[in-house]
GROMACS .gro file of N, CA, C and O in nm:
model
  352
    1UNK      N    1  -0.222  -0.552   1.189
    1UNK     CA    2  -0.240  -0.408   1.191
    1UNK      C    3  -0.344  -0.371   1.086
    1UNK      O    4  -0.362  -0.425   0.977
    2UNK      N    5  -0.403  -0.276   1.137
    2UNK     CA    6  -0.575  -0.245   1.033
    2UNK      C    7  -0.544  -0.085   0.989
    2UNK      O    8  -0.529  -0.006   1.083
    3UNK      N    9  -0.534  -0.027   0.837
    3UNK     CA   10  -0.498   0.099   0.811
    3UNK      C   11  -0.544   0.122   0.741
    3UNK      O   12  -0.564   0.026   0.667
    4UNK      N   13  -0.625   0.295   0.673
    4UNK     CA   14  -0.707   0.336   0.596
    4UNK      C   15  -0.562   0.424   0.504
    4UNK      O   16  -0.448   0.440   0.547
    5UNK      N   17  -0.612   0.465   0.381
    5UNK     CA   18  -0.546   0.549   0.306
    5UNK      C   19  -0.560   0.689   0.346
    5UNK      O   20  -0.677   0.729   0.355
    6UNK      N   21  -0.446   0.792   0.378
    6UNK     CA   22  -0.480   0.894   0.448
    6UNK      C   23  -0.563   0.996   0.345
    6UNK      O   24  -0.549   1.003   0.223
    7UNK      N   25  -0.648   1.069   0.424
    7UNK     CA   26  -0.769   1.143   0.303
    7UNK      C   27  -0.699   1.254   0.254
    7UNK      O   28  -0.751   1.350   0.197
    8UNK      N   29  -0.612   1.244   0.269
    8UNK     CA   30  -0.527   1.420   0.215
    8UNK      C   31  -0.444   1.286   0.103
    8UNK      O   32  -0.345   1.326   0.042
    9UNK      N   33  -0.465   1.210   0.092
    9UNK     CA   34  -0.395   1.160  -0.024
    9UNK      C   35  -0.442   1.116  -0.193
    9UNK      O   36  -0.538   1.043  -0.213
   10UNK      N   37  -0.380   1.158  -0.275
   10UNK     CA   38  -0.447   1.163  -0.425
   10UNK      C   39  -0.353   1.041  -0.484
   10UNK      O   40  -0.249   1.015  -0.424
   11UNK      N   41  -0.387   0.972  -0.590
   11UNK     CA   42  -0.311   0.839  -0.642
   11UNK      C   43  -0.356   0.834  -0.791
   11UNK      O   44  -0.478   0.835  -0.811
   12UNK      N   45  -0.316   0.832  -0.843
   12UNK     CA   46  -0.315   0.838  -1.049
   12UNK      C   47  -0.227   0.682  -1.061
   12UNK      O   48  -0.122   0.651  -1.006
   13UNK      N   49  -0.312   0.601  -1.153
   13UNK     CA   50  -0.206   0.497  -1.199
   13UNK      C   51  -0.214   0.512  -1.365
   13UNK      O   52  -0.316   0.518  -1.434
   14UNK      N   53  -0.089   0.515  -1.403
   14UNK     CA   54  -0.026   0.529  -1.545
   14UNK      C   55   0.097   0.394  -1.568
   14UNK      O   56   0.202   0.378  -1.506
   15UNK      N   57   0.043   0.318  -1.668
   15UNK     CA   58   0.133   0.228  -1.722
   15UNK      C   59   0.197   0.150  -1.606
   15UNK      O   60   0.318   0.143  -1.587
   16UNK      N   61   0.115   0.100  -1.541
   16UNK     CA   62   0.175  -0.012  -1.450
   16UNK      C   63   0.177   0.025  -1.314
   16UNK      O   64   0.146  -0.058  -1.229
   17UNK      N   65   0.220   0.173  -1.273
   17UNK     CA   66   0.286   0.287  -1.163
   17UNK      C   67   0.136   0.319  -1.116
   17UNK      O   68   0.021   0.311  -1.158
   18UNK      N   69   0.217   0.367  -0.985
   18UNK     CA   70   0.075   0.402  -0.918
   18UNK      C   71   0.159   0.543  -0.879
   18UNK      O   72   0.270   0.518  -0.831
   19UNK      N   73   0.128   0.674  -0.890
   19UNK     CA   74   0.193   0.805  -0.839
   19UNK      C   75   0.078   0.868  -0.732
   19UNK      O   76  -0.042   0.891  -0.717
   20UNK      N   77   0.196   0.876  -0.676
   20UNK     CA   78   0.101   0.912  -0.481
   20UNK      C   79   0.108   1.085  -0.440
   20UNK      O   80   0.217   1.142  -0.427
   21UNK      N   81   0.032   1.127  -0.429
   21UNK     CA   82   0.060   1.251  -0.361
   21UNK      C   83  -0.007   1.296  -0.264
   21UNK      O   84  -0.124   1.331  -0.279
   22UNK      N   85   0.059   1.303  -0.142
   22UNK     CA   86   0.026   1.383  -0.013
   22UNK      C   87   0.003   1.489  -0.012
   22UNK      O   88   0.093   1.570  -0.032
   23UNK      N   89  -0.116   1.524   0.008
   23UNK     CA   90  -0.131   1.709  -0.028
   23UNK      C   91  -0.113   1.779   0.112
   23UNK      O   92  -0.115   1.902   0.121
   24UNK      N   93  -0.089   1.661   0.270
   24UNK     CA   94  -0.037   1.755   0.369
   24UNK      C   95   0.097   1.800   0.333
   24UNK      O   96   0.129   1.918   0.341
   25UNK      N   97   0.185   1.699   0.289
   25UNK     CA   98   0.313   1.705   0.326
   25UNK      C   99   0.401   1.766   0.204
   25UNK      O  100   0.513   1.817   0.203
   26UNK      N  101   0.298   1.739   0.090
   26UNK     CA  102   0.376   1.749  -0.014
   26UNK      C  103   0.478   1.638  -0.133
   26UNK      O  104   0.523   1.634  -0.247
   27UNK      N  105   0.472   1.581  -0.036
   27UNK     CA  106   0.547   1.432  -0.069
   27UNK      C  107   0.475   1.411  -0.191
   27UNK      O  108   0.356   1.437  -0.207
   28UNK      N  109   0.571   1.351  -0.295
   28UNK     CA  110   0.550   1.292  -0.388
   28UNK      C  111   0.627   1.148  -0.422
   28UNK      O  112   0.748   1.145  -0.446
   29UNK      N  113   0.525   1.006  -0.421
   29UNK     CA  114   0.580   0.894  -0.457
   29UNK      C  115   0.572   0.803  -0.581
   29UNK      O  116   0.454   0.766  -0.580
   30UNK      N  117   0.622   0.756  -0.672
   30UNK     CA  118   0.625   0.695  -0.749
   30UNK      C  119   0.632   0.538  -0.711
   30UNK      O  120   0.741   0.490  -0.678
   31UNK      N  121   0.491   0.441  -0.717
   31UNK     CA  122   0.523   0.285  -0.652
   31UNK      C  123   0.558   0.232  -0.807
   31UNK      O  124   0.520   0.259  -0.921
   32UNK      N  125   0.642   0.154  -0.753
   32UNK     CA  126   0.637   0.038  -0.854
   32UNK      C  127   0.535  -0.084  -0.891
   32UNK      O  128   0.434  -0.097  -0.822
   33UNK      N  129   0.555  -0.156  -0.978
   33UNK     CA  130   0.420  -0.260  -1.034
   33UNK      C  131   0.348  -0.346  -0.873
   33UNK      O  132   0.227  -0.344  -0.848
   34UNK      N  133   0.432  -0.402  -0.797
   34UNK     CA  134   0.382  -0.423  -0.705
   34UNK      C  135   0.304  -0.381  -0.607
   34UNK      O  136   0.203  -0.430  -0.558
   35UNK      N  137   0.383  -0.252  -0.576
   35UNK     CA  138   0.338  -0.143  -0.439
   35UNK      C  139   0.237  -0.112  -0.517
   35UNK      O  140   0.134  -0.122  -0.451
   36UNK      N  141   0.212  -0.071  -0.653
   36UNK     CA  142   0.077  -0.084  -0.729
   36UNK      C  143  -0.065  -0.134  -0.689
   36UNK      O  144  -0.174  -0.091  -0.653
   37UNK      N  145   0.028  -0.294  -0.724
   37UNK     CA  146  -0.106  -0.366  -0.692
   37UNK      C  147  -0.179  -0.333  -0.533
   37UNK      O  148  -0.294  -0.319  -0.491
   38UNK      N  149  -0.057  -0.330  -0.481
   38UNK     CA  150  -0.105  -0.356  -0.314
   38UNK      C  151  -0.179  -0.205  -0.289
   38UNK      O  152  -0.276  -0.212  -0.214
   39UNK      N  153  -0.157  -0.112  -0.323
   39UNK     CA  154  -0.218   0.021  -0.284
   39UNK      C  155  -0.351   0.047  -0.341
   39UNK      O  156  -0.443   0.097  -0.278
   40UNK      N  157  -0.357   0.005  -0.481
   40UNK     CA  158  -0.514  -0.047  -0.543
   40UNK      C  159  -0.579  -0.167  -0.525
   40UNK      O  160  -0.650  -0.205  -0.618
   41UNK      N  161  -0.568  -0.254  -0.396
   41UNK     CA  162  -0.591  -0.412  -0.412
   41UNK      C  163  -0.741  -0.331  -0.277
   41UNK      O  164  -0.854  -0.380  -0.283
   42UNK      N  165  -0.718  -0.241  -0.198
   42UNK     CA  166  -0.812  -0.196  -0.086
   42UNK      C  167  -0.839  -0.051  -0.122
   42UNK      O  168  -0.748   0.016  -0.172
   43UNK      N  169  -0.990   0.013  -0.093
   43UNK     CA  170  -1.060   0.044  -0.103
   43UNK      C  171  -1.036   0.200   0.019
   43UNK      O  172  -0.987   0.313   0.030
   44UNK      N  173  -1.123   0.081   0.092
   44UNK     CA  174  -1.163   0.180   0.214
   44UNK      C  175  -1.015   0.158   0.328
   44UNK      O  176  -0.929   0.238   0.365
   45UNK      N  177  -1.038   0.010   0.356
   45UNK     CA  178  -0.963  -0.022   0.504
   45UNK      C  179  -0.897  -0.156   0.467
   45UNK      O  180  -0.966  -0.244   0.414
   46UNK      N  181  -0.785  -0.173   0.489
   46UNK     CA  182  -0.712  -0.320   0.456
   46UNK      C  183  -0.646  -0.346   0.621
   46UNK      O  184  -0.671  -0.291   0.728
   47UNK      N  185  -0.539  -0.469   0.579
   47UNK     CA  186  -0.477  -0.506   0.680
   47UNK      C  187  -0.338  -0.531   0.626
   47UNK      O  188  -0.307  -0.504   0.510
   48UNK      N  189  -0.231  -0.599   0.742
   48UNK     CA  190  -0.115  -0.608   0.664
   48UNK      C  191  -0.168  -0.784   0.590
   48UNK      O  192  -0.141  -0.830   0.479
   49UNK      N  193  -0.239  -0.840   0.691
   49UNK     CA  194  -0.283  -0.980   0.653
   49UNK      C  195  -0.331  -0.992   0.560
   49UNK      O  196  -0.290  -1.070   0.475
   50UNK      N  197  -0.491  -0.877   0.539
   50UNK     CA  198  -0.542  -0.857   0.422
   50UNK      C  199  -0.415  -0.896   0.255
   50UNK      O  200  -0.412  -0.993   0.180
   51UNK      N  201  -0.341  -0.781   0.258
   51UNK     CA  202  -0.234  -0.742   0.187
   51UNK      C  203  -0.151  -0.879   0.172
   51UNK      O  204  -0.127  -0.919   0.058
   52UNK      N  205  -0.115  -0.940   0.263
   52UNK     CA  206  -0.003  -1.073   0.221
   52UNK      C  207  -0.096  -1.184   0.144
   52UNK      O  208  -0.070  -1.279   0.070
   53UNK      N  209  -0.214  -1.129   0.196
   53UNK     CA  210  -0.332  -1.269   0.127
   53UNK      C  211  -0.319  -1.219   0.002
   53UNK      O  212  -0.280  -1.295  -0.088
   54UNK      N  213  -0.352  -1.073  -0.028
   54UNK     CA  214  -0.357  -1.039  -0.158
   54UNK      C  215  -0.239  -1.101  -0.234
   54UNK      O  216  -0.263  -1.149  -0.344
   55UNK      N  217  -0.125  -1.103  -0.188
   55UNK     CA  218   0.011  -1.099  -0.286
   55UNK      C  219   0.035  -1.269  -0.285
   55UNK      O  220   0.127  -1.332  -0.337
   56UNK      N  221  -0.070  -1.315  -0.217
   56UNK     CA  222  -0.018  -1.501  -0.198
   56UNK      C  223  -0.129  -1.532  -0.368
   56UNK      O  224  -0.093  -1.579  -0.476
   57UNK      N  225  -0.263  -1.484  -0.323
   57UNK     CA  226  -0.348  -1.488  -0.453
   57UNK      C  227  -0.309  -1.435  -0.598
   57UNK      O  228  -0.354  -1.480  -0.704
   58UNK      N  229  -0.239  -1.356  -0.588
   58UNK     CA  230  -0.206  -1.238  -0.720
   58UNK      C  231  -0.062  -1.349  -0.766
   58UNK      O  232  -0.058  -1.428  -0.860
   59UNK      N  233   0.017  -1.328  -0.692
   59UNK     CA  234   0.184  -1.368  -0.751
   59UNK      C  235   0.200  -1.543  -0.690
   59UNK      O  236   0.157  -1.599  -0.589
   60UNK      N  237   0.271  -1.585  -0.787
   60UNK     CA  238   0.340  -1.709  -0.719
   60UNK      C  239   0.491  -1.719  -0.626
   60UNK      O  240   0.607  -1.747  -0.657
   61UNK      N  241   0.417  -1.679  -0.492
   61UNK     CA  242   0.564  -1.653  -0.443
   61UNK      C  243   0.539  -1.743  -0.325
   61UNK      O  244   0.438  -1.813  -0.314
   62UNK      N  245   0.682  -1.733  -0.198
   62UNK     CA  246   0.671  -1.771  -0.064
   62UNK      C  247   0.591  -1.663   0.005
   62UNK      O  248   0.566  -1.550  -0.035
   63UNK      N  249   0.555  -1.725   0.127
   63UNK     CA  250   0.458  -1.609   0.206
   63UNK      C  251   0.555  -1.558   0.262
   63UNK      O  252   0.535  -1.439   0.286
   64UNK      N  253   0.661  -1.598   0.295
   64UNK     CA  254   0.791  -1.495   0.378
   64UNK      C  255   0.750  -1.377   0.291
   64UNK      O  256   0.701  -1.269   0.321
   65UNK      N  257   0.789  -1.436   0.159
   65UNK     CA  258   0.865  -1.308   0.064
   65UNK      C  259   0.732  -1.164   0.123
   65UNK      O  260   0.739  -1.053   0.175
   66UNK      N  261   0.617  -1.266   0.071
   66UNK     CA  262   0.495  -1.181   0.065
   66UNK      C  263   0.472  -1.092   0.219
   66UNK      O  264   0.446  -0.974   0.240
   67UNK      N  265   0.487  -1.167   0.278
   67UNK     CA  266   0.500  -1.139   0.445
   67UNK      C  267   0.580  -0.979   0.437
   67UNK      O  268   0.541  -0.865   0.462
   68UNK      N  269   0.705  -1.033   0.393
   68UNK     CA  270   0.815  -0.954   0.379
   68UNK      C  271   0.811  -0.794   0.336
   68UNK      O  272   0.853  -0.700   0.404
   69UNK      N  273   0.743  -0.785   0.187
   69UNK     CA  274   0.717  -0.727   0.059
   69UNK      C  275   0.595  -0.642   0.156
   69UNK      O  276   0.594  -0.519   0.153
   70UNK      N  277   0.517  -0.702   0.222
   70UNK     CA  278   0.424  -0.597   0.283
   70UNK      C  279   0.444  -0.517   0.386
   70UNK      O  280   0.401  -0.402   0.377
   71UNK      N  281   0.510  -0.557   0.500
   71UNK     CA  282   0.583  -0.545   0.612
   71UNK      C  283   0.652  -0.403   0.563
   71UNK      O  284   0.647  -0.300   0.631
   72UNK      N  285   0.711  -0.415   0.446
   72UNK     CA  286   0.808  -0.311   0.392
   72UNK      C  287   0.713  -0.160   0.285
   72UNK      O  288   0.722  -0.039   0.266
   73UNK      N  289   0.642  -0.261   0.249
   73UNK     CA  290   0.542  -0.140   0.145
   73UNK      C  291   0.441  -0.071   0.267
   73UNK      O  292   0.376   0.024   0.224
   74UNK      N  293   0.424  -0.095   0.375
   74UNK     CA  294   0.354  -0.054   0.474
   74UNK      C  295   0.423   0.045   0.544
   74UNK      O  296   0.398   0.164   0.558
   75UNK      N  297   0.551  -0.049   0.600
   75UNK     CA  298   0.656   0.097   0.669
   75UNK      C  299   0.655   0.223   0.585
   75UNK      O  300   0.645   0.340   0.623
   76UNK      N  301   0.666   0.176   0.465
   76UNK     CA  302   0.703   0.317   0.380
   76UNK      C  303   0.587   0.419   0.377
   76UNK      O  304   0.610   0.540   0.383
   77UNK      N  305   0.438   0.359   0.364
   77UNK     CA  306   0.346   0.383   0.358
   77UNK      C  307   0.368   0.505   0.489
   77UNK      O  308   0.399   0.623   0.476
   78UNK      N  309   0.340   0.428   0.616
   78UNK     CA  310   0.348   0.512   0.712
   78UNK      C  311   0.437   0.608   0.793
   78UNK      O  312   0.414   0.689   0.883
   79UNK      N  313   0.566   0.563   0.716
   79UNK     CA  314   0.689   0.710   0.729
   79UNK      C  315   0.653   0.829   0.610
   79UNK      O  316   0.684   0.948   0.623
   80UNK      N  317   0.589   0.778   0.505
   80UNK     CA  318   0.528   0.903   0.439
   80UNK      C  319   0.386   0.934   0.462
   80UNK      O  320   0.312   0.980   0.375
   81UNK      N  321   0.363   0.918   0.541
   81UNK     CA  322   0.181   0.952   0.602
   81UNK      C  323   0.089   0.905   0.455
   81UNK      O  324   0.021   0.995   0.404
   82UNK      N  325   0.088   0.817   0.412
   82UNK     CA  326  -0.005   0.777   0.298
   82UNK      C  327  -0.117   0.705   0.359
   82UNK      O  328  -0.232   0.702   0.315
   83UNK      N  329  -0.060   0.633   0.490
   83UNK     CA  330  -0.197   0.555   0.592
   83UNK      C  331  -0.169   0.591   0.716
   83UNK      O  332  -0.064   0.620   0.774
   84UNK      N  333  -0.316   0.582   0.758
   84UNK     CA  334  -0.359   0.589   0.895
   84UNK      C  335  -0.377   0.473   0.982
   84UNK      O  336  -0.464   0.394   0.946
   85UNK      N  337  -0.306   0.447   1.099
   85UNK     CA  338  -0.305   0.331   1.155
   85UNK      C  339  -0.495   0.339   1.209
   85UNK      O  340  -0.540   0.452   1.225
   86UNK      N  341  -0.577   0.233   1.230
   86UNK     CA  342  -0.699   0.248   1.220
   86UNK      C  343  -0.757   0.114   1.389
   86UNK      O  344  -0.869   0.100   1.438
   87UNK      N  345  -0.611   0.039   1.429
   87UNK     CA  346  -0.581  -0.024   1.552
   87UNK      C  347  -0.673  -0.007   1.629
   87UNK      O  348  -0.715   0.109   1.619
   88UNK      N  349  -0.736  -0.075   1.715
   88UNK     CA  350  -0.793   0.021   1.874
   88UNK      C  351  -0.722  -0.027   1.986
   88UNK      O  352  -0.743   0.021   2.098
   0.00000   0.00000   0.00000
């Protein structure tokens, strides 16, 4: 799956945290050190693949986990409109 950061979205990182705000919805998120990395690891346009590569390079983990860890920081991503699915 291929997804951009939605443009109505603003992101401040302080002490580790990355704080998210949706200016459609209002939503306000607080990521933790990880969802961190992964939300500042892309730019313009990532992937979920992109993203598990990132977390195989960055951390010493299993790729399940990493597999896993993205799979999940993504859902969340897109039940709070923070990305745009970018698919054709």
């Amino acid at each position: 799956m291929k997804f951009i950061k939605n443009q109505n979205v603003i992101s401040e990182n302080l002490s580790e945290k990355t704080f998210v705000l949706n200016n459609e919805t209002g939503m306000y998120i607080e990521l933790n050190e990880t969802a961190s990395d992964l939300w500042c690891s892309f730019k313009e346009k990532s992937s979920t693949d992109g993203l598990i590569d990132y977390l195989l390079r960055e951390y010493d983990i299993d790729e399940n986990i990493a597999r896993a860890d993205v799979d999940e920081f993504v859902k969340d991503c897109f039940s709070n409109k923070l990305l745009l699915n970018i698919d054709i």
